[in-house]
């Protein structure tokens, strides 16, 4: 099984703070995500800056878009994003429009799975051509005490069996990763556990070791 990638979510409130993190951690990760919070705070400019400073990384614009698919996709892919997120409740028309624009740049759309969604919808996303999904334990759900359980693992496995490349995120720590070890996870996405760590490079190394231990 292919080893999952390590993705950092840059959920900072401004570009200088995000760049402080990337200076320490870019060499430790495969994917740089301009997080939803940073996208809201600084806009598409943040994507442009990360792209220009890190030309060899996969760059994600985590905008969790819900409408105006082609406009948002044009905004993010023209600034160098490789992948862009849409929320799972976005209309199919939005997904199709974003997918077409993403494809014209050689980019990909990722569907962010939050709240209620169905496997019938997921089949439609595949029909559109979208093959990436992000299985998410939301910050607020985590704060309310939600852990990772058997149902999460079953859903992730089923999505993977359907043909999705599934990434996993939401308050992850290296100790969580073994729970997913039977699943071909595309990326583990971590934010706070990395950039708030006392030693972020060491924290990234712990993620790397956990990936290596469980997917070698
Ligand atoms: C929040 C997000 C976060 O970027 C993602 O969940 C990773 O952050 P953390 O590891 O801090 O939970 O998409 O909506």
PDB file of C-alpha atoms in Angstrom, residues 23-199:
ATOM      1  CA  UNK A  23       9.924  28.074   7.015  1.00  0.00           C
ATOM      2  CA  UNK A  24      10.190  25.408   9.716  1.00  0.00           C
ATOM      3  CA  UNK A  25       7.951  22.730   8.264  1.00  0.00           C
ATOM      4  CA  UNK A  26       7.857  22.884   4.463  1.00  0.00           C
ATOM      5  CA  UNK A  27      10.749  20.459   4.139  1.00  0.00           C
ATOM      6  CA  UNK A  28       8.981  18.005   6.491  1.00  0.00           C
ATOM      7  CA  UNK A  29       5.677  17.785   4.601  1.00  0.00           C
ATOM      8  CA  UNK A  30       4.455  16.857   1.115  1.00  0.00           C
ATOM      9  CA  UNK A  31       1.439  19.132   0.853  1.00  0.00           C
ATOM     10  CA  UNK A  32       0.951  22.765   1.900  1.00  0.00           C
ATOM     11  CA  UNK A  33      -2.664  23.673   2.543  1.00  0.00           C
ATOM     12  CA  UNK A  34      -3.724  27.290   2.568  1.00  0.00           C
ATOM     13  CA  UNK A  35      -6.369  26.637   5.220  1.00  0.00           C
ATOM     14  CA  UNK A  36      -9.909  27.944   5.252  1.00  0.00           C
ATOM     15  CA  UNK A  37      -9.024  30.401   7.990  1.00  0.00           C
ATOM     16  CA  UNK A  38      -6.041  31.791   6.079  1.00  0.00           C
ATOM     17  CA  UNK A  39      -8.076  31.938   2.834  1.00  0.00           C
ATOM     18  CA  UNK A  40     -10.737  33.976   4.652  1.00  0.00           C
ATOM     19  CA  UNK A  41      -8.178  36.227   6.287  1.00  0.00           C
ATOM     20  CA  UNK A  42      -5.909  36.877   3.323  1.00  0.00           C
ATOM     21  CA  UNK A  43      -7.715  35.645   0.200  1.00  0.00           C
ATOM     22  CA  UNK A  44      -6.264  34.072  -2.922  1.00  0.00           C
ATOM     23  CA  UNK A  45      -3.119  36.125  -2.452  1.00  0.00           C
ATOM     24  CA  UNK A  46      -2.038  33.624   0.209  1.00  0.00           C
ATOM     25  CA  UNK A  47      -2.199  30.821  -2.357  1.00  0.00           C
ATOM     26  CA  UNK A  48      -0.086  32.866  -4.759  1.00  0.00           C
ATOM     27  CA  UNK A  49       2.576  33.508  -2.134  1.00  0.00           C
ATOM     28  CA  UNK A  50       2.787  29.885  -0.979  1.00  0.00           C
ATOM     29  CA  UNK A  51       2.975  28.719  -4.612  1.00  0.00           C
ATOM     30  CA  UNK A  52       5.771  31.137  -5.457  1.00  0.00           C
ATOM     31  CA  UNK A  53       7.831  30.232  -2.390  1.00  0.00           C
ATOM     32  CA  UNK A  54       7.291  26.465  -2.626  1.00  0.00           C
ATOM     33  CA  UNK A  55       7.157  25.546  -6.317  1.00  0.00           C
ATOM     34  CA  UNK A  56       7.751  21.828  -5.706  1.00  0.00           C
ATOM     35  CA  UNK A  57       5.035  21.203  -3.117  1.00  0.00           C
ATOM     36  CA  UNK A  58       1.437  20.260  -3.758  1.00  0.00           C
ATOM     37  CA  UNK A  59      -0.542  23.383  -2.790  1.00  0.00           C
ATOM     38  CA  UNK A  60      -4.168  23.166  -1.642  1.00  0.00           C
ATOM     39  CA  UNK A  61      -6.666  26.026  -1.502  1.00  0.00           C
ATOM     40  CA  UNK A  62      -9.025  24.881   1.251  1.00  0.00           C
ATOM     41  CA  UNK A  63     -11.866  27.251   0.530  1.00  0.00           C
ATOM     42  CA  UNK A  64     -14.705  24.741   1.138  1.00  0.00           C
ATOM     43  CA  UNK A  65     -16.621  26.453  -1.688  1.00  0.00           C
ATOM     44  CA  UNK A  66     -20.379  26.073  -2.004  1.00  0.00           C
ATOM     45  CA  UNK A  67     -21.297  28.153  -5.078  1.00  0.00           C
ATOM     46  CA  UNK A  68     -19.764  29.995  -8.033  1.00  0.00           C
ATOM     47  CA  UNK A  69     -17.611  26.958  -8.785  1.00  0.00           C
ATOM     48  CA  UNK A  70     -15.868  28.224 -11.899  1.00  0.00           C
ATOM     49  CA  UNK A  71     -15.151  31.691 -10.468  1.00  0.00           C
ATOM     50  CA  UNK A  72     -13.649  30.284  -7.281  1.00  0.00           C
ATOM     51  CA  UNK A  73     -11.685  27.653  -9.161  1.00  0.00           C
ATOM     52  CA  UNK A  74     -10.334  30.214 -11.627  1.00  0.00           C
ATOM     53  CA  UNK A  75      -9.282  32.398  -8.684  1.00  0.00           C
ATOM     54  CA  UNK A  76      -7.389  29.603  -6.932  1.00  0.00           C
ATOM     55  CA  UNK A  77      -5.943  27.556  -9.816  1.00  0.00           C
ATOM     56  CA  UNK A  78      -4.743  30.635 -11.712  1.00  0.00           C
ATOM     57  CA  UNK A  79      -2.753  31.500  -8.579  1.00  0.00           C
ATOM     58  CA  UNK A  80      -1.104  28.132  -8.481  1.00  0.00           C
ATOM     59  CA  UNK A  81      -3.281  25.807  -6.422  1.00  0.00           C
ATOM     60  CA  UNK A  82      -3.022  22.124  -7.350  1.00  0.00           C
ATOM     61  CA  UNK A  83      -6.114  21.084  -5.420  1.00  0.00           C
ATOM     62  CA  UNK A  84      -9.151  23.047  -4.199  1.00  0.00           C
ATOM     63  CA  UNK A  85     -11.877  21.994  -1.785  1.00  0.00           C
ATOM     64  CA  UNK A  86     -15.657  22.208  -2.116  1.00  0.00           C
ATOM     65  CA  UNK A  87     -18.105  21.450   0.650  1.00  0.00           C
ATOM     66  CA  UNK A  88     -20.113  18.230   0.185  1.00  0.00           C
ATOM     67  CA  UNK A  89     -23.472  20.028   0.199  1.00  0.00           C
ATOM     68  CA  UNK A  90     -22.541  22.197  -2.807  1.00  0.00           C
ATOM     69  CA  UNK A  91     -24.888  21.645  -5.771  1.00  0.00           C
ATOM     70  CA  UNK A  92     -23.693  19.269  -8.506  1.00  0.00           C
ATOM     71  CA  UNK A  93     -23.693  22.215 -10.940  1.00  0.00           C
ATOM     72  CA  UNK A  94     -21.141  23.982  -8.741  1.00  0.00           C
ATOM     73  CA  UNK A  95     -19.035  20.843  -8.575  1.00  0.00           C
ATOM     74  CA  UNK A  96     -19.166  20.364 -12.342  1.00  0.00           C
ATOM     75  CA  UNK A  97     -18.209  23.970 -13.006  1.00  0.00           C
ATOM     76  CA  UNK A  98     -15.315  23.860 -10.523  1.00  0.00           C
ATOM     77  CA  UNK A  99     -14.195  20.483 -11.899  1.00  0.00           C
ATOM     78  CA  UNK A 100     -14.088  21.802 -15.491  1.00  0.00           C
ATOM     79  CA  UNK A 101     -12.002  24.809 -14.502  1.00  0.00           C
ATOM     80  CA  UNK A 102      -9.722  22.742 -12.267  1.00  0.00           C
ATOM     81  CA  UNK A 103      -9.157  20.281 -15.117  1.00  0.00           C
ATOM     82  CA  UNK A 104      -8.234  23.074 -17.510  1.00  0.00           C
ATOM     83  CA  UNK A 105      -5.334  23.865 -15.138  1.00  0.00           C
ATOM     84  CA  UNK A 106      -4.457  20.208 -14.527  1.00  0.00           C
ATOM     85  CA  UNK A 107      -5.805  20.623 -10.976  1.00  0.00           C
ATOM     86  CA  UNK A 108      -8.163  18.553  -8.864  1.00  0.00           C
ATOM     87  CA  UNK A 109     -11.237  19.175  -6.743  1.00  0.00           C
ATOM     88  CA  UNK A 110     -11.556  17.638  -3.290  1.00  0.00           C
ATOM     89  CA  UNK A 111     -14.922  17.186  -1.591  1.00  0.00           C
ATOM     90  CA  UNK A 112     -14.908  18.073   2.107  1.00  0.00           C
ATOM     91  CA  UNK A 113     -17.161  15.684   3.993  1.00  0.00           C
ATOM     92  CA  UNK A 114     -18.936  17.466   6.810  1.00  0.00           C
ATOM     93  CA  UNK A 115     -22.287  16.812   8.409  1.00  0.00           C
ATOM     94  CA  UNK A 116     -24.854  14.888   6.388  1.00  0.00           C
ATOM     95  CA  UNK A 117     -23.922  13.340   3.044  1.00  0.00           C
ATOM     96  CA  UNK A 118     -24.737  10.032   1.341  1.00  0.00           C
ATOM     97  CA  UNK A 119     -22.949   7.434  -0.730  1.00  0.00           C
ATOM     98  CA  UNK A 120     -25.457   8.123  -3.516  1.00  0.00           C
ATOM     99  CA  UNK A 121     -24.140  11.696  -3.606  1.00  0.00           C
ATOM    100  CA  UNK A 122     -20.597  10.375  -3.553  1.00  0.00           C
ATOM    101  CA  UNK A 123     -21.428   8.270  -6.647  1.00  0.00           C
ATOM    102  CA  UNK A 124     -22.536  11.490  -8.392  1.00  0.00           C
ATOM    103  CA  UNK A 125     -19.250  13.203  -7.490  1.00  0.00           C
ATOM    104  CA  UNK A 126     -17.406  10.320  -9.140  1.00  0.00           C
ATOM    105  CA  UNK A 127     -19.682  10.605 -12.184  1.00  0.00           C
ATOM    106  CA  UNK A 128     -18.671  14.257 -12.467  1.00  0.00           C
ATOM    107  CA  UNK A 129     -15.030  13.140 -12.448  1.00  0.00           C
ATOM    108  CA  UNK A 130     -14.125  14.162  -8.901  1.00  0.00           C
ATOM    109  CA  UNK A 131     -11.974  11.482  -7.288  1.00  0.00           C
ATOM    110  CA  UNK A 132     -10.777  13.115  -4.070  1.00  0.00           C
ATOM    111  CA  UNK A 133     -12.614  13.326  -0.754  1.00  0.00           C
ATOM    112  CA  UNK A 134     -11.558  14.593   2.644  1.00  0.00           C
ATOM    113  CA  UNK A 135     -12.984  12.779   5.624  1.00  0.00           C
ATOM    114  CA  UNK A 136     -13.255  15.386   8.329  1.00  0.00           C
ATOM    115  CA  UNK A 137     -13.778  15.487  12.031  1.00  0.00           C
ATOM    116  CA  UNK A 138     -14.681  19.142  12.450  1.00  0.00           C
ATOM    117  CA  UNK A 139     -12.965  21.320  15.053  1.00  0.00           C
ATOM    118  CA  UNK A 140     -16.226  21.954  16.782  1.00  0.00           C
ATOM    119  CA  UNK A 141     -17.209  18.262  16.784  1.00  0.00           C
ATOM    120  CA  UNK A 142     -13.799  17.420  18.232  1.00  0.00           C
ATOM    121  CA  UNK A 143     -14.176  20.099  20.892  1.00  0.00           C
ATOM    122  CA  UNK A 144     -17.544  18.543  21.775  1.00  0.00           C
ATOM    123  CA  UNK A 145     -15.761  15.230  22.401  1.00  0.00           C
ATOM    124  CA  UNK A 146     -16.061  13.333  19.097  1.00  0.00           C
ATOM    125  CA  UNK A 147     -13.315  10.729  18.633  1.00  0.00           C
ATOM    126  CA  UNK A 148     -12.570   8.391  15.684  1.00  0.00           C
ATOM    127  CA  UNK A 149     -14.817   5.339  15.712  1.00  0.00           C
ATOM    128  CA  UNK A 150     -15.681   2.193  13.754  1.00  0.00           C
ATOM    129  CA  UNK A 151     -18.295   4.063  11.696  1.00  0.00           C
ATOM    130  CA  UNK A 152     -15.690   6.573  10.537  1.00  0.00           C
ATOM    131  CA  UNK A 153     -13.363   3.771   9.469  1.00  0.00           C
ATOM    132  CA  UNK A 154     -16.166   1.964   7.608  1.00  0.00           C
ATOM    133  CA  UNK A 155     -17.142   5.103   5.720  1.00  0.00           C
ATOM    134  CA  UNK A 156     -13.540   5.913   4.785  1.00  0.00           C
ATOM    135  CA  UNK A 157     -13.009   2.329   3.590  1.00  0.00           C
ATOM    136  CA  UNK A 158     -16.199   2.372   1.546  1.00  0.00           C
ATOM    137  CA  UNK A 159     -15.230   5.652  -0.131  1.00  0.00           C
ATOM    138  CA  UNK A 160     -11.833   4.224  -0.918  1.00  0.00           C
ATOM    139  CA  UNK A 161     -13.409   1.054  -2.347  1.00  0.00           C
ATOM    140  CA  UNK A 162     -15.629   3.238  -4.557  1.00  0.00           C
ATOM    141  CA  UNK A 163     -12.516   4.764  -6.095  1.00  0.00           C
ATOM    142  CA  UNK A 164     -11.925   7.904  -4.055  1.00  0.00           C
ATOM    143  CA  UNK A 165      -8.498   9.000  -2.905  1.00  0.00           C
ATOM    144  CA  UNK A 166      -9.451   9.815   0.676  1.00  0.00           C
ATOM    145  CA  UNK A 167      -7.591  12.209   2.947  1.00  0.00           C
ATOM    146  CA  UNK A 168      -8.255  12.290   6.683  1.00  0.00           C
ATOM    147  CA  UNK A 169      -8.192  15.277   8.989  1.00  0.00           C
ATOM    148  CA  UNK A 170      -9.487  16.869  12.154  1.00  0.00           C
ATOM    149  CA  UNK A 171      -7.324  17.335  15.228  1.00  0.00           C
ATOM    150  CA  UNK A 172      -5.068  14.420  14.267  1.00  0.00           C
ATOM    151  CA  UNK A 173      -2.067  13.430  16.315  1.00  0.00           C
ATOM    152  CA  UNK A 174       0.520  10.773  15.400  1.00  0.00           C
ATOM    153  CA  UNK A 175      -1.076   8.401  17.934  1.00  0.00           C
ATOM    154  CA  UNK A 176      -4.327   8.409  15.902  1.00  0.00           C
ATOM    155  CA  UNK A 177      -2.822   7.150  12.670  1.00  0.00           C
ATOM    156  CA  UNK A 178      -2.617   3.429  13.434  1.00  0.00           C
ATOM    157  CA  UNK A 179      -6.436   3.286  13.464  1.00  0.00           C
ATOM    158  CA  UNK A 180      -6.447   3.890   9.703  1.00  0.00           C
ATOM    159  CA  UNK A 181      -3.680   1.478   8.838  1.00  0.00           C
ATOM    160  CA  UNK A 182      -5.739  -0.935   6.719  1.00  0.00           C
ATOM    161  CA  UNK A 183      -6.881   1.956   4.501  1.00  0.00           C
ATOM    162  CA  UNK A 184      -4.988   3.517   1.568  1.00  0.00           C
ATOM    163  CA  UNK A 185      -5.246   7.083   2.918  1.00  0.00           C
ATOM    164  CA  UNK A 186      -4.017   9.689   0.449  1.00  0.00           C
ATOM    165  CA  UNK A 187      -2.935  12.378   2.945  1.00  0.00           C
ATOM    166  CA  UNK A 188      -3.096  12.925   6.647  1.00  0.00           C
ATOM    167  CA  UNK A 189      -3.826  16.594   7.188  1.00  0.00           C
ATOM    168  CA  UNK A 190      -2.678  18.190  10.421  1.00  0.00           C
ATOM    169  CA  UNK A 191      -2.759  21.789  11.527  1.00  0.00           C
ATOM    170  CA  UNK A 192      -2.706  22.674  15.191  1.00  0.00           C
ATOM    171  CA  UNK A 193      -0.786  19.556  16.271  1.00  0.00           C
ATOM    172  CA  UNK A 194       2.044  20.676  13.998  1.00  0.00           C
ATOM    173  CA  UNK A 195       2.172  24.454  14.139  1.00  0.00           C
ATOM    174  CA  UNK A 196       1.292  24.731  17.833  1.00  0.00           C
ATOM    175  CA  UNK A 197       3.791  22.066  18.874  1.00  0.00           C
ATOM    176  CA  UNK A 198       6.633  23.055  21.167  1.00  0.00           C
ATOM    177  CA  UNK A 199       8.935  21.660  18.468  1.00  0.00           C
TER     178      UNK A 199
END
